[in-house]
Structures are given as structure tokens and as C-alpha cells.
CSV table of C-alpha atoms in Angstrom, one decimal:
chain,number,residue,atom,x,y,z
V,1,MET,CA,-6.1,-8.8,-18.1
V,2,LYS,CA,-8.2,-8.1,-15.0
V,3,ILE,CA,-6.8,-6.3,-11.9
V,4,SER,CA,-8.4,-9.0,-9.7
V,5,VAL,CA,-6.6,-12.2,-8.8
V,6,LYS,CA,-7.5,-15.3,-7.2
V,7,MET,CA,-6.4,-13.8,-3.7
V,8,THR,CA,-8.8,-11.0,-4.0
V,9,LYS,CA,-11.7,-13.3,-4.0
V,10,MET,CA,-10.6,-14.7,-0.6
V,11,ALA,CA,-9.1,-11.7,1.1
V,12,SER,CA,-10.7,-8.5,2.3
V,13,PRO,CA,-9.9,-5.0,0.7
V,14,PRO,CA,-7.9,-4.0,3.8
V,15,LEU,CA,-5.9,-7.1,3.6
V,16,ILE,CA,-5.1,-6.8,0.1
V,17,LEU,CA,-3.8,-3.1,0.4
V,18,VAL,CA,-1.7,-4.1,3.3
V,19,THR,CA,-0.1,-7.2,1.3
V,20,GLY,CA,0.1,-4.9,-1.9
V,21,LEU,CA,2.2,-2.2,0.0
V,22,LEU,CA,4.4,-4.8,1.6
V,23,ALA,CA,5.0,-6.5,-1.8
V,24,ILE,CA,5.9,-2.9,-3.1
V,25,ILE,CA,8.4,-2.4,-0.2
V,26,ALA,CA,9.9,-5.9,-0.8
V,27,VAL,CA,10.6,-5.3,-4.6
V,28,GLY,CA,11.9,-1.9,-3.8
V,29,THR,CA,14.2,-3.3,-1.1
V,30,LEU,CA,15.7,-5.9,-3.6
V,31,LEU,CA,16.1,-3.3,-6.4
V,32,LEU,CA,18.0,-0.8,-4.2
V,33,MET,CA,20.3,-3.6,-3.1
V,34,LEU,CA,21.5,-4.0,-6.5
V,35,PRO,CA,25.0,-2.9,-7.2
V,36,ALA,CA,23.8,-0.7,-9.8
V,37,ALA,CA,21.6,1.3,-7.5
V,38,SER,CA,24.4,2.6,-5.5
V,39,HIS,CA,27.8,4.5,-6.0
V,40,GLY,CA,30.8,2.4,-5.5
V,41,GLU,CA,31.6,-1.3,-5.9
V,42,TYR,CA,29.5,-2.6,-2.9
V,43,SER,CA,25.6,-2.9,-2.8
V,44,LEU,CA,23.6,-1.2,0.0
V,45,HIS,CA,23.2,-3.0,3.3
V,46,TRP,CA,19.8,-4.7,3.6
V,47,ILE,CA,18.5,-2.7,6.6
V,48,ASP,CA,19.4,0.5,4.9
V,49,ALA,CA,17.8,-0.6,1.6
V,50,LEU,CA,14.6,-1.7,3.4
V,51,PHE,CA,14.4,1.5,5.4
V,52,THR,CA,14.7,3.7,2.2
V,53,ALA,CA,12.3,1.4,0.4
V,54,THR,CA,9.8,1.7,3.2
V,55,SER,CA,10.2,5.4,3.6
V,56,ALA,CA,9.7,5.8,-0.1
V,57,ALA,CA,6.7,3.6,-0.6
V,58,CYS,CA,5.2,5.0,2.5
V,59,VAL,CA,5.9,8.6,1.1
V,60,THR,CA,7.7,9.5,4.4
V,61,GLY,CA,11.1,10.8,3.5
V,62,LEU,CA,13.1,9.6,6.7
V,63,VAL,CA,16.5,8.5,5.5
V,64,ALA,CA,19.3,6.5,6.9
V,65,VAL,CA,21.8,7.2,4.2
V,66,ASP,CA,22.3,10.4,2.1
V,67,VAL,CA,20.2,9.9,-1.1
V,68,ASN,CA,22.4,12.1,-3.3
V,69,THR,CA,25.9,10.6,-2.4
V,70,THR,CA,24.6,7.0,-1.8
V,71,PHE,CA,22.4,6.1,-4.8
V,72,SER,CA,23.0,6.2,-8.5
V,73,VAL,CA,20.7,7.5,-11.1
V,74,PHE,CA,19.1,4.1,-11.3
V,75,GLY,CA,18.7,4.0,-7.4
V,76,GLU,CA,17.1,7.5,-7.4
V,77,VAL,CA,14.7,6.5,-10.1
V,78,ILE,CA,13.7,3.4,-8.2
V,79,ILE,CA,13.0,5.8,-5.2
V,80,MET,CA,10.9,8.1,-7.4
V,81,ILE,CA,8.8,5.2,-8.6
V,82,LEU,CA,8.1,4.0,-5.2
V,83,MET,CA,7.1,7.5,-4.1
V,84,GLN,CA,4.7,7.6,-7.0
V,85,LEU,CA,3.3,4.1,-6.4
V,86,GLY,CA,3.1,4.8,-2.5
V,87,GLY,CA,1.6,8.5,-3.0
V,88,LEU,CA,-1.3,7.5,-5.6
V,89,GLY,CA,-1.6,3.9,-4.4
V,90,PHE,CA,-0.9,0.6,-6.2
V,91,MET,CA,-4.5,0.2,-6.9
V,92,THR,CA,-4.9,3.6,-8.4
V,93,MET,CA,-2.0,2.9,-10.7
V,94,ALA,CA,-3.4,-0.6,-11.6
V,95,THR,CA,-6.6,1.1,-12.4
V,96,LEU,CA,-4.8,3.4,-14.8
V,97,PHE,CA,-3.3,0.7,-16.6
V,98,ALA,CA,-6.5,-1.2,-16.8
V,99,LEU,CA,-8.3,1.8,-18.2
V,100,VAL,CA,-5.5,2.3,-20.9
V,101,LEU,CA,-5.9,-1.2,-21.9
V,102,GLY,CA,-9.5,-0.9,-22.2
V,103,ARG,CA,-10.4,-3.4,-19.5
V,104,LYS,CA,-13.4,-3.4,-17.3
V,105,LEU,CA,-13.2,-3.3,-13.6
V,106,SER,CA,-14.9,-5.9,-11.3
V,107,LEU,CA,-17.0,-5.2,-8.2
V,108,LYS,CA,-14.1,-6.4,-6.2
V,109,ASP,CA,-11.7,-3.9,-8.1
V,110,ARG,CA,-14.2,-1.2,-7.2
V,111,LEU,CA,-14.4,-2.2,-3.6
V,112,LEU,CA,-10.6,-2.0,-3.5
V,113,LEU,CA,-10.6,1.5,-5.1
V,114,LYS,CA,-13.1,2.6,-2.6
V,115,GLU,CA,-11.0,1.5,0.3
V,116,ALA,CA,-7.8,2.9,-1.3
V,117,ILE,CA,-9.0,6.5,-1.5
V,118,ASN,CA,-11.4,6.5,1.6
V,119,ALA,CA,-14.5,7.0,-0.6
V,120,ASP,CA,-18.0,6.8,0.9
V,121,SER,CA,-19.4,4.7,-1.8
V,122,MET,CA,-18.5,3.0,-5.2
V,123,GLU,CA,-20.7,5.6,-7.2
V,124,GLY,CA,-18.5,7.3,-9.9
V,125,ILE,CA,-15.3,5.8,-8.3
V,126,VAL,CA,-13.6,5.1,-11.8
V,127,ARG,CA,-14.6,8.7,-12.9
V,128,ILE,CA,-12.9,10.0,-9.8
V,129,ILE,CA,-9.8,7.9,-10.3
V,130,ARG,CA,-9.6,9.1,-13.9
V,131,LYS,CA,-9.8,12.8,-13.0
V,132,VAL,CA,-7.3,12.2,-10.1
V,133,MET,CA,-4.7,10.6,-12.5
V,134,ILE,CA,-5.1,13.5,-15.0
V,135,PHE,CA,-4.8,16.1,-12.3
V,136,SER,CA,-1.8,14.4,-10.7
V,137,PHE,CA,0.1,13.8,-13.7
V,138,THR,CA,-0.7,17.4,-15.1
V,139,ILE,CA,0.3,19.2,-12.1
V,140,GLU,CA,3.6,17.0,-11.7
V,141,GLY,CA,4.3,17.8,-15.3
V,142,ILE,CA,3.7,21.7,-15.0
V,143,ALA,CA,5.9,21.6,-11.9
V,144,THR,CA,8.7,19.7,-13.6
V,145,VAL,CA,9.0,22.2,-16.3
V,146,ILE,CA,8.9,25.3,-14.0
V,147,LEU,CA,11.5,23.8,-11.6
V,148,ALA,CA,13.7,22.7,-14.5
V,149,LEU,CA,13.5,26.3,-16.0
V,150,ARG,CA,14.4,27.7,-12.6
V,151,TRP,CA,17.3,25.4,-12.0
V,152,MET,CA,18.8,25.7,-15.4
V,153,ALA,CA,20.5,28.7,-13.9
V,154,ASP,CA,22.2,26.6,-11.5
V,155,MET,CA,23.0,23.3,-13.4
V,156,PRO,CA,23.1,21.9,-16.8
V,157,ALA,CA,19.6,21.5,-18.8
V,158,GLY,CA,19.5,17.7,-18.5
V,159,GLN,CA,20.2,17.7,-14.7
V,160,ALA,CA,17.7,20.5,-14.1
V,161,PHE,CA,14.9,18.7,-15.8
V,162,TYR,CA,15.8,15.5,-13.9
V,163,TYR,CA,16.0,17.5,-10.6
V,164,GLY,CA,12.6,19.0,-11.6
V,165,LEU,CA,10.8,15.7,-12.3
V,166,PHE,CA,12.2,14.0,-9.0
V,167,HIS,CA,11.2,16.8,-6.8
V,168,ALA,CA,8.0,17.4,-8.4
V,169,VAL,CA,7.1,13.7,-7.9
V,170,SER,CA,8.5,13.9,-4.3
V,171,LEU,CA,6.6,17.2,-3.3
V,172,PHE,CA,3.3,16.3,-4.7
V,173,ASN,CA,3.4,12.8,-3.2
V,174,ASN,CA,4.4,14.2,0.0
V,175,GLY,CA,7.6,11.9,-0.4
V,176,GLY,CA,10.1,14.0,1.5
V,177,PHE,CA,13.1,12.9,-0.5
V,178,ASP,CA,15.5,15.4,-2.0
V,179,LEU,CA,18.7,15.4,-4.0
V,180,PHE,CA,20.5,18.5,-2.5
V,181,GLY,CA,21.4,16.8,0.6
V,182,ASN,CA,20.2,19.7,2.8
V,183,SER,CA,16.6,19.7,1.6
V,184,PHE,CA,15.9,23.1,0.1
V,185,VAL,CA,17.7,25.5,2.5
V,186,GLN,CA,19.5,27.4,-0.2
V,187,TYR,CA,15.9,28.3,-1.8
V,188,ARG,CA,14.3,29.6,1.5
V,189,GLY,CA,14.3,33.2,-0.2
V,190,ASP,CA,13.2,32.1,-3.5
V,191,TRP,CA,9.6,33.0,-4.1
V,192,LEU,CA,9.1,31.0,-7.2
V,193,PHE,CA,10.4,27.7,-5.7
V,194,ASN,CA,8.5,28.4,-2.4
V,195,LEU,CA,5.2,28.8,-4.5
V,196,ILE,CA,5.6,25.8,-6.5
V,197,ALA,CA,6.6,23.5,-3.8
V,198,SER,CA,3.9,24.7,-1.5
V,199,VAL,CA,1.2,24.1,-4.3
V,200,LEU,CA,2.5,20.7,-4.8
V,201,VAL,CA,2.5,19.8,-1.1
V,202,ILE,CA,-1.0,21.2,-0.4
V,203,SER,CA,-2.5,19.6,-3.7
V,204,GLY,CA,-1.2,16.2,-2.8
V,205,GLY,CA,-2.4,16.5,0.8
V,206,LEU,CA,-5.9,17.5,0.2
V,207,GLY,CA,-7.2,14.1,-0.8
V,208,PHE,CA,-8.5,12.4,-4.1
V,209,ILE,CA,-12.2,13.4,-3.3
V,210,VAL,CA,-11.3,16.9,-2.8
V,211,LEU,CA,-9.2,17.1,-5.8
V,212,SER,CA,-12.2,15.7,-8.0
V,213,GLU,CA,-14.6,18.1,-6.6
V,214,LEU,CA,-12.3,21.0,-7.1
V,215,PHE,CA,-11.7,19.8,-10.7
V,216,ASP,CA,-15.6,20.0,-11.3
V,217,TYR,CA,-16.2,23.0,-9.3
V,218,ARG,CA,-16.5,25.4,-12.4
V,219,ARG,CA,-19.4,23.2,-13.6
V,220,ARG,CA,-21.1,22.1,-10.3
V,221,ARG,CA,-20.5,25.4,-8.2
V,222,LYS,CA,-20.6,23.4,-5.0
V,223,LEU,CA,-18.5,21.4,-2.6
V,224,SER,CA,-19.5,18.6,-0.2
V,225,LEU,CA,-19.2,18.9,3.5
V,226,HIS,CA,-16.1,16.8,3.4
V,227,SER,CA,-14.3,19.2,0.9
V,228,LYS,CA,-15.4,22.2,2.8
V,229,LEU,CA,-14.0,20.8,6.1
V,230,VAL,CA,-10.7,19.6,4.5
V,231,LEU,CA,-10.1,23.0,2.8
V,232,SER,CA,-11.1,25.1,5.9
V,233,VAL,CA,-9.1,22.8,8.3
V,234,SER,CA,-5.9,22.6,6.1
V,235,GLY,CA,-6.0,26.3,5.4
V,236,GLY,CA,-6.4,27.0,9.2
V,237,LEU,CA,-3.6,24.8,10.2
V,238,ILE,CA,-1.3,26.2,7.7
V,239,VAL,CA,-1.9,29.7,8.8
V,240,ILE,CA,-1.8,28.9,12.5
V,241,GLY,CA,1.5,26.9,12.0
V,242,THR,CA,3.0,29.8,9.9
V,243,LEU,CA,2.3,32.3,12.8
V,244,VAL,CA,3.7,30.0,15.5
V,245,ILE,CA,6.8,29.2,13.8
V,246,PHE,CA,7.2,32.9,12.8
V,247,VAL,CA,7.0,34.1,16.3
V,248,PHE,CA,8.7,31.4,18.2
V,249,GLU,CA,11.8,31.3,15.6
V,250,PHE,CA,12.0,35.1,14.9
V,251,THR,CA,15.0,35.6,17.1
V,252,ASN,CA,16.6,32.2,16.9
V,253,MET,CA,19.8,32.7,15.1
V,254,ARG,CA,20.0,29.0,14.1
V,255,THR,CA,17.0,29.4,12.0
V,256,LEU,CA,15.0,32.5,11.1
V,257,GLY,CA,17.1,34.9,13.2
V,258,PRO,CA,19.7,35.9,10.4
V,259,LEU,CA,16.9,36.2,7.7
V,260,ASN,CA,15.2,39.3,6.4
V,261,TRP,CA,11.5,39.7,6.8
V,262,GLU,CA,10.7,38.2,3.5
V,263,GLU,CA,12.8,35.2,4.0
V,264,LYS,CA,11.4,34.7,7.5
V,265,LEU,CA,7.9,34.6,6.1
V,266,TYR,CA,8.7,32.4,3.1
V,267,ALA,CA,10.6,29.9,5.7
V,268,SER,CA,7.7,29.9,8.3
V,269,LEU,CA,5.1,29.1,5.6
V,270,PHE,CA,7.2,26.4,4.0
V,271,GLN,CA,7.8,24.6,7.3
V,272,SER,CA,4.0,25.0,8.2
V,273,VAL,CA,3.1,23.5,4.9
V,274,SER,CA,5.8,20.9,5.2
V,275,THR,CA,4.2,19.6,8.4
V,276,ARG,CA,1.1,18.4,6.3
V,277,SER,CA,3.3,15.5,5.3
V,278,SER,CA,5.8,16.7,2.9
V,279,GLY,CA,9.0,16.3,5.3
V,280,THR,CA,11.0,18.8,3.3
V,281,SER,CA,12.5,22.0,4.8
V,282,THR,CA,14.1,25.5,4.2
V,283,VAL,CA,15.7,25.8,7.7
V,284,ASP,CA,17.9,23.6,9.9
V,285,ILE,CA,15.3,21.4,11.8
V,286,THR,CA,17.7,20.5,14.6
V,287,GLY,CA,18.2,24.3,15.2
V,288,LEU,CA,14.5,24.9,16.0
V,289,ARG,CA,13.7,25.7,19.5
V,290,GLN,CA,12.2,22.7,21.4
V,291,ALA,CA,8.8,24.5,21.7
V,292,THR,CA,8.7,24.7,17.9
V,293,GLN,CA,9.7,21.2,17.4
V,294,PHE,CA,6.9,20.1,19.9
V,295,PHE,CA,4.4,22.2,18.2
V,296,MET,CA,5.4,20.6,14.8
V,297,MET,CA,5.1,17.3,16.2
V,298,LEU,CA,1.4,18.2,16.9
V,299,LEU,CA,1.0,19.3,13.3
V,300,MET,CA,2.8,16.2,11.9
V,301,PHE,CA,0.4,14.0,14.1
V,302,ILE,CA,-2.6,15.6,12.6
V,303,GLY,CA,-1.2,15.3,9.0
V,304,ALA,CA,-2.9,15.4,5.6
V,305,SER,CA,-6.5,14.7,4.7
V,306,PRO,CA,-8.2,11.2,4.0
V,307,GLY,CA,-7.5,9.7,0.6
V,308,SER,CA,-4.5,11.8,0.1
V,309,THR,CA,-0.8,11.2,-0.5
V,310,GLY,CA,-0.1,12.2,3.1
V,311,GLY,CA,-0.4,10.4,6.5
V,312,GLY,CA,-1.3,11.3,10.2
V,313,ILE,CA,-4.6,10.9,11.8
V,314,LYS,CA,-6.1,13.2,9.1
V,315,THR,CA,-7.6,16.8,9.3
V,316,THR,CA,-11.1,15.6,9.3
V,317,THR,CA,-10.5,13.1,12.3
V,318,PHE,CA,-9.0,16.2,14.1
V,319,ILE,CA,-11.8,18.6,13.5
V,320,ILE,CA,-14.6,16.0,14.4
V,321,MET,CA,-12.9,15.5,17.8
V,322,MET,CA,-12.7,19.5,18.2
V,323,GLY,CA,-16.3,19.8,17.2
V,324,ALA,CA,-17.3,17.2,19.9
V,325,ILE,CA,-15.3,19.3,22.5
V,326,ILE,CA,-16.9,22.4,21.5
V,327,ALA,CA,-20.4,20.8,21.3
V,328,MET,CA,-19.9,19.3,25.0
V,329,VAL,CA,-18.7,22.6,26.3
V,330,ARG,CA,-21.7,24.3,24.9
V,331,GLY,CA,-24.0,21.6,26.2
V,332,ARG,CA,-25.2,20.4,22.8
V,333,ASN,CA,-25.8,16.9,21.6
V,334,ASP,CA,-24.8,17.3,17.9
V,335,ILE,CA,-21.7,18.1,16.1
V,336,VAL,CA,-22.5,20.7,13.4
V,337,PHE,CA,-20.3,22.0,10.6
V,338,PHE,CA,-21.7,24.2,7.7
V,339,LYS,CA,-25.3,23.3,9.1
V,340,TYR,CA,-24.8,19.6,8.6
V,341,CYS,CA,-24.8,17.3,11.7
V,342,VAL,CA,-22.1,14.7,12.0
V,343,PRO,CA,-23.2,11.1,12.6
V,344,LYS,CA,-22.3,9.6,15.8
V,345,VAL,CA,-20.5,6.7,14.2
V,346,MET,CA,-18.1,9.2,12.6
V,347,LEU,CA,-17.3,10.5,16.1
V,348,MET,CA,-16.8,6.9,17.3
V,349,LYS,CA,-14.3,6.4,14.4
V,350,ALA,CA,-12.4,9.6,14.9
V,351,LEU,CA,-12.0,8.8,18.6
V,352,THR,CA,-10.8,5.2,17.7
V,353,ILE,CA,-8.2,6.3,15.3
V,354,ILE,CA,-6.9,9.0,17.7
V,355,ILE,CA,-6.5,6.7,20.5
V,356,ILE,CA,-5.0,3.8,18.5
V,357,SER,CA,-2.5,6.4,16.9
V,358,LEU,CA,-1.7,7.6,20.3
V,359,LEU,CA,-1.1,4.2,21.8
V,360,ILE,CA,1.1,3.3,18.6
V,361,PHE,CA,3.2,6.6,19.3
V,362,ILE,CA,3.8,5.9,22.8
V,363,ILE,CA,4.8,2.3,22.3
V,364,VAL,CA,7.3,3.5,19.6
V,365,VAL,CA,8.7,6.1,21.7
V,366,MET,CA,9.1,3.7,24.8
V,367,LEU,CA,10.8,1.2,22.4
V,368,LEU,CA,13.2,3.8,21.0
V,369,LEU,CA,14.1,4.9,24.4
V,370,THR,CA,15.0,1.3,25.2
V,371,THR,CA,17.1,0.7,22.1
V,372,GLU,CA,18.5,4.1,21.3
V,373,ASP,CA,21.0,6.5,22.9
V,374,ALA,CA,19.2,9.9,22.2
V,375,GLN,CA,17.2,12.6,23.9
V,376,PHE,CA,13.5,12.0,24.7
V,377,LEU,CA,12.3,14.9,22.4
V,378,SER,CA,14.4,14.0,19.5
V,379,LEU,CA,13.3,10.3,19.5
V,380,ALA,CA,9.6,11.5,20.0
V,381,PHE,CA,10.0,13.8,17.1
V,382,GLU,CA,11.1,11.1,14.8
V,383,ALA,CA,8.3,8.9,16.0
V,384,SER,CA,5.8,11.4,15.3
V,385,SER,CA,7.4,12.2,11.9
V,386,ALA,CA,7.2,8.5,11.0
V,387,ILE,CA,3.6,7.8,12.2
V,388,GLY,CA,2.6,10.9,10.2
V,389,THR,CA,4.6,9.7,7.2
V,390,VAL,CA,6.2,13.4,7.2
V,391,GLY,CA,9.8,12.8,7.1
V,392,LEU,CA,11.2,15.9,9.1
V,393,SER,CA,14.0,14.8,11.2
V,394,VAL,CA,16.3,16.3,13.9
V,395,GLY,CA,19.2,14.2,12.8
V,396,VAL,CA,18.6,11.0,14.8
V,397,THR,CA,17.5,8.6,12.2
V,398,PRO,CA,20.9,7.8,10.5
V,399,GLN,CA,22.4,7.1,14.1
V,400,LEU,CA,19.5,4.5,14.8
V,401,THR,CA,20.6,0.9,15.6
V,402,ASP,CA,19.1,-1.8,13.2
V,403,ILE,CA,16.3,-2.5,15.7
V,404,GLY,CA,15.5,1.1,15.9
V,405,LYS,CA,15.4,1.3,12.2
V,406,LEU,CA,13.1,-1.7,12.0
V,407,ILE,CA,10.9,0.1,14.6
V,408,ILE,CA,10.7,3.2,12.5
V,409,CYS,CA,9.9,1.1,9.3
V,410,ALA,CA,7.0,-0.6,11.1
V,411,THR,CA,5.9,2.9,12.2
V,412,MET,CA,6.0,4.5,8.8
V,413,PHE,CA,4.0,1.4,7.3
V,414,ILE,CA,1.3,1.8,9.9
V,415,GLY,CA,1.2,5.5,9.3
V,416,ARG,CA,0.8,5.2,5.6
V,417,ILE,CA,-1.8,2.4,5.6
V,418,GLY,CA,-3.6,3.7,8.6
V,419,PRO,CA,-4.3,2.0,12.0
V,420,LEU,CA,-7.8,1.2,11.2
V,421,THR,CA,-7.1,-0.5,7.8
V,422,ILE,CA,-4.5,-2.7,9.5
V,423,ALA,CA,-7.0,-3.5,12.2
V,424,TYR,CA,-9.8,-4.4,9.7
V,425,ALA,CA,-7.3,-6.5,7.6
V,426,LEU,CA,-6.1,-8.6,10.8
V,427,ARG,CA,-9.6,-8.9,12.5
V,428,PRO,CA,-11.2,-12.4,12.1
V,429,LYS,CA,-14.4,-12.6,10.4
V,430,SER,CA,-17.4,-12.0,12.9
V,431,ASP,CA,-20.9,-12.8,12.7
V,432,LYS,CA,-23.7,-10.0,12.8
V,433,GLN,CA,-24.7,-9.2,16.3
V,434,LEU,CA,-28.4,-9.8,16.7
V,435,TYR,CA,-28.9,-8.3,20.1
V,436,ARG,CA,-28.0,-5.3,22.1
V,437,HIS,CA,-27.2,-5.0,25.9
V,438,PRO,CA,-29.1,-2.9,28.2
V,439,GLU,CA,-27.6,0.6,28.9
V,440,GLY,CA,-25.6,1.3,32.0
V,441,HIS,CA,-24.8,4.6,33.8
V,442,ILE,CA,-21.2,5.5,34.3
V,443,ILE,CA,-20.0,8.7,36.1
V,444,ILE,CA,-17.4,10.7,34.0
V,445,GLY,CA,-15.3,13.6,35.0
């Protein structure tokens, strides 16, 4: 059995990725509408089932209903599977089954995998996927055991293992779902939980290419420019985010104010890491000062790294634009990182992603302001969380109208697939341009 089907011979890789995710969401919605998926005698309303399935498959974590009190174990397992499929990607999971069955991948399959993990070429693509799967399941398995052992002091062993598995999958895939009802507020001073949760979120947000290179680092002793940028920018944003949240919320009695120094540091670090695309929290997000919420919106908009389980415009897009600004201020023509020059086409791509994402964000906020009765910053925060597939919320999502929920669903989908992938999937086939227009002069600034 090959991964390729008849449709793949006619459709482009971006279109297949779009339709594949839509199919996963559709199946997930139907399963969550089954009476067995919820508590009580009645099945979940279709809009809430669609919203939950979209949020899980797009690894966002925004919820219209409380997961723990609404869904049965069957429903929670469906959500966990959707997060795993959405985080690693359906093409990656399909490749896993093909490799297990000993099947060879066609050229079209390799093109799809290249598109799915944002790789530059098809060289060694199967080897990368194999390493990523081993790394992913290994770290999820280790985290499951550690979290289960930690939670055995608070609950029965069977429940502790189930909770460990669910939250290991949720955190590594940046899913944002939890079974506690208040995220992880009760564990804000627990160093073991904070360590394991942060490692899971960061690992999932680095990207498949970076994970593969880190996996081989002991043997090769070198990293590519991409991996160096991802690691340095991710680390820098986490440190800056921790400091800003710590300073801005230090005296806020609704968040860090009542905590001791150790708990303040843990909570600040966890919330900074969470904005990478995790969506979980150890403080009350609604209690944050507006300045902190706005700053977190910026971090959520940047998001995780390319080819990862997270969303956003991506860390490399952000640093390329920052490099262009620095180069322009210094009067230089080239963007240089680690003694390597960034091609101009990368700058154009980064600019395109940022502008399209900003336009989508503006449109979504304007639509929500039209359909919902809530404050501007609250709706903007939910929109930023959706487009960055983060899942942090100030409590507006459960009160959204059906139209508002559909708007957020579309935003989460676009955020997970990426605006460029959707644009490539929808664009008509064009012929190669055989000429160039003469250059013109435009005054700027």
C-alpha cells in the first residue's frame, strides 16, 4: 500500500496538505459528536465539536467547552490523537506506517514530506522523518513516565499514567489542552513539572530539521545556519519573555504578586515558554496586566520555528526581518548571520509571510469586533492566539457566538497550515515568465 493516491498525481503538495488537514478535522468532528464522546445523554453540539476538533488538529488549545467535564475518556482520547496527528503531521504519520510495512515512498510522497516539514530539499528526507519519529515518541514516553510518577501522589496510578500520557502528547505537540480545568496553576511552584513541561514545549517548537541535527550533533559536531538561528532566537525570546513577564507582573496580586521568588521565576519562565505555541499556563491569564497581555500577543504572533508542532510567523521569519532592519540602519546591502549571507528571496518570503499574517490578523479582529460583544484587547488576544496556534485565552472563547467560533476555527486552520501554503494551494497554475520589466525608481521614507 503506497501513501500516494490518485489525487496526489493531480494536486500540488500544498493542496494535499490543506485537504488532508481538513479531512482530519472533519473525521474528528464526527467522532466528537458521538454520544460516547461526551458525558451525559446528549451528544456535543456540532459547532462545539467542530471547534474542539479544529483546535486539537491545529494544535492550538482554545476551547469552547471544558474538556474534563464535557468529554468522556473516549472523547479525550480522540482529542489526544488529533493533537498527535496535527502536531507531527498526517504525512509524517503516514510515512511511519509505510516504513513499518516496508513500503517504498514515491517521488510524490517525498515532495509531500518536504513540504510538510519545510525542508529545503528531498535529500535524506526519509532518514530525517525516521529520526524525528524516534525522538518524538521517545521524549513523549519518557515524559509520560515522569509525569505519571509525579501525579501518583495526587491520584490513582492508572489515572496518573493516563494524565501523564495525555499531557505529554499535548505539551510536546504544543496542543494546549489539559484535563485539570485550570491548566497547571496548581503546579506553578513544582520544579519537576515546570522542567518537564518546558522541555516538551521547547522540543516540539524547535522544528523537525533542528531536532534531526541535534540528534546527530554528537557524531557530526556541527549545526546548519538554520539550526543556529532557531536555537539562538528561540532562546533569546524565552529569556526576554521571562524578564518582561517577571518585571511587569511582579507586584500584580492577581498573578505573580502573592508568590515567593522561586514561584515568580517558575511562572514567568513557563508563561514565556508557553507563548512559543503551547497555550498552557500556571497563572490566571485574565489577571495579567494589559501591557503583559499585549507583549504576549507579540510573542504568540512570532510563534515557534519552521517545520515544528507550533504556529506563528516563525522565529526565522522574525529574525530575517530584524536582520534586514539592522542591515538597512547600518547602510549594508546584505543580511548576515553567523558569517552567512541570507538570499534576497528569503527576505521577500519573510516579508510576504509577515504582511499576509498581519492582514489576516486585522481582518479577524475586525470581524470579531463586528460579531462579538467584548473588549478590543480581549478579542485581539484571542485572534493572536488562534493565528499563532497557541491557545492562551483571556476567557472570551467560550462566550463567542457561533459565527465567532467559525471565524476562530478558520483562523486556527490558517495559522497551522500557514498563509503561504494556503496561497500556494489555491493559486492557479501559471506559466514561467520569460521576460523582465525595466527597473523603475520610487522614493521611500
